[in-house]
mmCIF file of N, CA and C in Angstrom:
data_model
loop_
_atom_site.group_PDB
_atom_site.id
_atom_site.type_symbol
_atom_site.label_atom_id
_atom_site.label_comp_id
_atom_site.label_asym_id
_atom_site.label_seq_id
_atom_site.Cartn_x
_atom_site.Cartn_y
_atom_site.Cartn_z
ATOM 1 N N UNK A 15 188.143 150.738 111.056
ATOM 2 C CA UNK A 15 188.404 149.362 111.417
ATOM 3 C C UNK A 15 189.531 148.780 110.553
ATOM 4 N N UNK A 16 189.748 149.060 109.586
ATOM 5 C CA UNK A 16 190.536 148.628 108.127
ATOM 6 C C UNK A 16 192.298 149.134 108.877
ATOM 7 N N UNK A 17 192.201 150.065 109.305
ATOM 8 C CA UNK A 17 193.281 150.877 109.953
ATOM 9 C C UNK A 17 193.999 150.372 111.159
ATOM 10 N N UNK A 18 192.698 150.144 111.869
ATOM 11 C CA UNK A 18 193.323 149.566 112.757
ATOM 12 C C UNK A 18 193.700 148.018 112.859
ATOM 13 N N UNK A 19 193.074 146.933 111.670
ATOM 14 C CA UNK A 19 193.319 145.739 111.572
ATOM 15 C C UNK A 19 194.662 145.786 110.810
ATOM 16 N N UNK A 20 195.522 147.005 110.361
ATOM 17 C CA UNK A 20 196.251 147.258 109.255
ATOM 18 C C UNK A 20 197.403 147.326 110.574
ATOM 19 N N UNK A 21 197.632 147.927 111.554
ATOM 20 C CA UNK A 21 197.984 148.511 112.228
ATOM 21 C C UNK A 21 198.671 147.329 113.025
ATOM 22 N N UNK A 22 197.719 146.658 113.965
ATOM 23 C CA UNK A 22 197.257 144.752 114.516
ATOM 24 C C UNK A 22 198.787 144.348 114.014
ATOM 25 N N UNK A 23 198.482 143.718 112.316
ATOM 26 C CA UNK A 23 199.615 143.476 111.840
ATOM 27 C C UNK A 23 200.905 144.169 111.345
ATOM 28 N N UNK A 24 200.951 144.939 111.440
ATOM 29 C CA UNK A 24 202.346 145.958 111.368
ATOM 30 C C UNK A 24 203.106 145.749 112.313
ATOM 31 N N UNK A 25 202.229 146.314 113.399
ATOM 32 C CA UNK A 25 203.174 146.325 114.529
ATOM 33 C C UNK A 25 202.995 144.854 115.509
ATOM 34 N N UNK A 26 202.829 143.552 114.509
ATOM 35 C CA UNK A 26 202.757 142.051 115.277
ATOM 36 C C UNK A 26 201.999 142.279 116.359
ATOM 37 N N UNK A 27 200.825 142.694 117.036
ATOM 38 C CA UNK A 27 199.995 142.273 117.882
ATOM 39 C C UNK A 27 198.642 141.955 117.640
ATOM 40 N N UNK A 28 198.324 140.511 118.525
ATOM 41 C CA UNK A 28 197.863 139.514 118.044
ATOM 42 C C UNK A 28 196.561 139.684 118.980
ATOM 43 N N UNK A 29 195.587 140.031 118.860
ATOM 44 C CA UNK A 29 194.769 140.057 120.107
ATOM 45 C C UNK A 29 194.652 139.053 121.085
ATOM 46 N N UNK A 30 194.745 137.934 119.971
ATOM 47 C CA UNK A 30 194.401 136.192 120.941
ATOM 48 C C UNK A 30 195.735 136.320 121.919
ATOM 49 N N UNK A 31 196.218 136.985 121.861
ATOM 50 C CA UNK A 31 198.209 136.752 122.984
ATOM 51 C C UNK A 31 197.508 137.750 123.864
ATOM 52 N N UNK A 32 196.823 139.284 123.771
ATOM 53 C CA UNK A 32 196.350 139.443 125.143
ATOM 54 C C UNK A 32 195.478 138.681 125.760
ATOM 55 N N UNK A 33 194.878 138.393 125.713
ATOM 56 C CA UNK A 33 193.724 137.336 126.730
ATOM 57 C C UNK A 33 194.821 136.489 127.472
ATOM 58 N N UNK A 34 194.353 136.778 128.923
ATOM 59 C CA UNK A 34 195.253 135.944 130.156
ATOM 60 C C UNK A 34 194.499 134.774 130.396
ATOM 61 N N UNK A 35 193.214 134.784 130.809
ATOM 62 C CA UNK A 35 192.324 134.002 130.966
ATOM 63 C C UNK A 35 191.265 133.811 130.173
ATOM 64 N N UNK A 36 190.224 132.621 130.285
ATOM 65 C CA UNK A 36 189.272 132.599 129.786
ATOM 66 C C UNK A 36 188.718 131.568 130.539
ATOM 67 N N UNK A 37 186.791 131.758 130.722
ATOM 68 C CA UNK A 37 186.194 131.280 132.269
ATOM 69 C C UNK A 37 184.832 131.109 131.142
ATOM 70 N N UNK A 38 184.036 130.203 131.714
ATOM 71 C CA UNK A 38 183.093 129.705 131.259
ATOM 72 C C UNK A 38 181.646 130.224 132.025
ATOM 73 N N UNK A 39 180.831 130.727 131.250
ATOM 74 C CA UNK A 39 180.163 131.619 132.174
ATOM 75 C C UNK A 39 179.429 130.976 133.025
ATOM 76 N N UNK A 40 179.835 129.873 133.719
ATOM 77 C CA UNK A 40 179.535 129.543 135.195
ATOM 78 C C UNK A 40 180.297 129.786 135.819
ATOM 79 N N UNK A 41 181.897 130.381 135.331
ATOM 80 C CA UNK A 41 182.421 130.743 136.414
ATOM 81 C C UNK A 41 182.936 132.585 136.249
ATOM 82 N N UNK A 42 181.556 132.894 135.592
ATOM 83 C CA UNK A 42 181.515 134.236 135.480
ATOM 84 C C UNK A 42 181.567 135.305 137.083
ATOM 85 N N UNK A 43 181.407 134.979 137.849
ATOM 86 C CA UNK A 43 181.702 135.676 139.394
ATOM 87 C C UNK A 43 183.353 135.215 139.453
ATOM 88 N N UNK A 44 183.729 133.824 138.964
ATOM 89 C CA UNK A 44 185.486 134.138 139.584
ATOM 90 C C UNK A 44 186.152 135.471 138.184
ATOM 91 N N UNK A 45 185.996 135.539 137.280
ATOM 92 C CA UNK A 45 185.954 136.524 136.229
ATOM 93 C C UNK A 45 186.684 137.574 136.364
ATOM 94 N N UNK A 46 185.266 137.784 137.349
ATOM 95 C CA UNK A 46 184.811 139.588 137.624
ATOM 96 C C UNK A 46 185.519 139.660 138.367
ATOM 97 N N UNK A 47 185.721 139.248 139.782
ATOM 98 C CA UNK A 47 186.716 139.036 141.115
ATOM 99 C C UNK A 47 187.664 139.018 140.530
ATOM 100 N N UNK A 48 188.270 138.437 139.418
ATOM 101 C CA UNK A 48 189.920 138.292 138.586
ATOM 102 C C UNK A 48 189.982 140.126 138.157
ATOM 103 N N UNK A 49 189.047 140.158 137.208
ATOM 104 C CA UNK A 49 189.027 141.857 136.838
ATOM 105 C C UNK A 49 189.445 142.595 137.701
ATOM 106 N N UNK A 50 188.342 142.632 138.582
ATOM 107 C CA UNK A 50 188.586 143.464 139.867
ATOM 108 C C UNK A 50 189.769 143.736 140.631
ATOM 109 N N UNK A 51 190.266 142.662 140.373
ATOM 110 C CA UNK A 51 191.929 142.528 141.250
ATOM 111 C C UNK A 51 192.701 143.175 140.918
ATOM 112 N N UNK A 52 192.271 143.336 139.185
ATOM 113 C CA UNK A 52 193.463 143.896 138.153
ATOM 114 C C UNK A 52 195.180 142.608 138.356
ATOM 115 N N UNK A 53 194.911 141.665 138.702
ATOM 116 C CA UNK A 53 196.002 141.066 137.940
ATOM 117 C C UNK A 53 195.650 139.830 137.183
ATOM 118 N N UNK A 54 195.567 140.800 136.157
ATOM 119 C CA UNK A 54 194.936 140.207 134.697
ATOM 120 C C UNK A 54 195.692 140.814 133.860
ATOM 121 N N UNK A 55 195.424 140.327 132.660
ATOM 122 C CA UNK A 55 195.081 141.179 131.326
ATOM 123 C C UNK A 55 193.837 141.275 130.941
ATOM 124 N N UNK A 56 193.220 140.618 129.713
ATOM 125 C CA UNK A 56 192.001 140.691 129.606
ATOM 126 C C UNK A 56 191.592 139.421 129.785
ATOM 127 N N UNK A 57 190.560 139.279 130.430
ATOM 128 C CA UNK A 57 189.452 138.621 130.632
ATOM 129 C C UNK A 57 188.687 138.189 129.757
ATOM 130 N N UNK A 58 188.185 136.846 129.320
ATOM 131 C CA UNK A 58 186.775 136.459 128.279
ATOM 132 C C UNK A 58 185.814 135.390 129.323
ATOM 133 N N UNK A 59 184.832 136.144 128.718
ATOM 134 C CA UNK A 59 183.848 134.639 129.173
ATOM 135 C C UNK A 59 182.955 133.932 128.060
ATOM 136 N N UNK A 60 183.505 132.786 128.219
ATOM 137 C CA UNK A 60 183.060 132.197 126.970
ATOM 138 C C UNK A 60 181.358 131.519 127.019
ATOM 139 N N UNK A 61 180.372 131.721 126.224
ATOM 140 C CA UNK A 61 178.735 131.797 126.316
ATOM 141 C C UNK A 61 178.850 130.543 125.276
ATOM 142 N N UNK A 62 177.966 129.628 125.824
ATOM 143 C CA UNK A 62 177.735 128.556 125.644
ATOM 144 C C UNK A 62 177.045 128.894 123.860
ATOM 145 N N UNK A 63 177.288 127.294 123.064
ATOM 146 C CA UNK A 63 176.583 128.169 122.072
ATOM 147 C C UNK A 63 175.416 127.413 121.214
#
């Protein structure tokens, strides 16, 4: 993990810059349908807390 958080910053990628979207898990079915499509990047669903 150390390696790869070492790595993250070396080569400037930021995880929070992949995430395309983010859906509230009531709208966890439009999500999946987004996934599914594949025109995404990554996907989050954010759980109430």
């Amino acid at each position: 993990m150390e390696k790869c958080a070492h790595d993250l910053t070396d080569w400037k990628l930021w995880p929070r810059n992949a995430i395309t979207h983010r859906f509230s898990l009531e709208q966890a079915g439009d999500a999946y349908a987004l996934m599914a499509s594949g025109k995404c990047g990554k996907v989050v669903i954010n759980f109430p807390d």
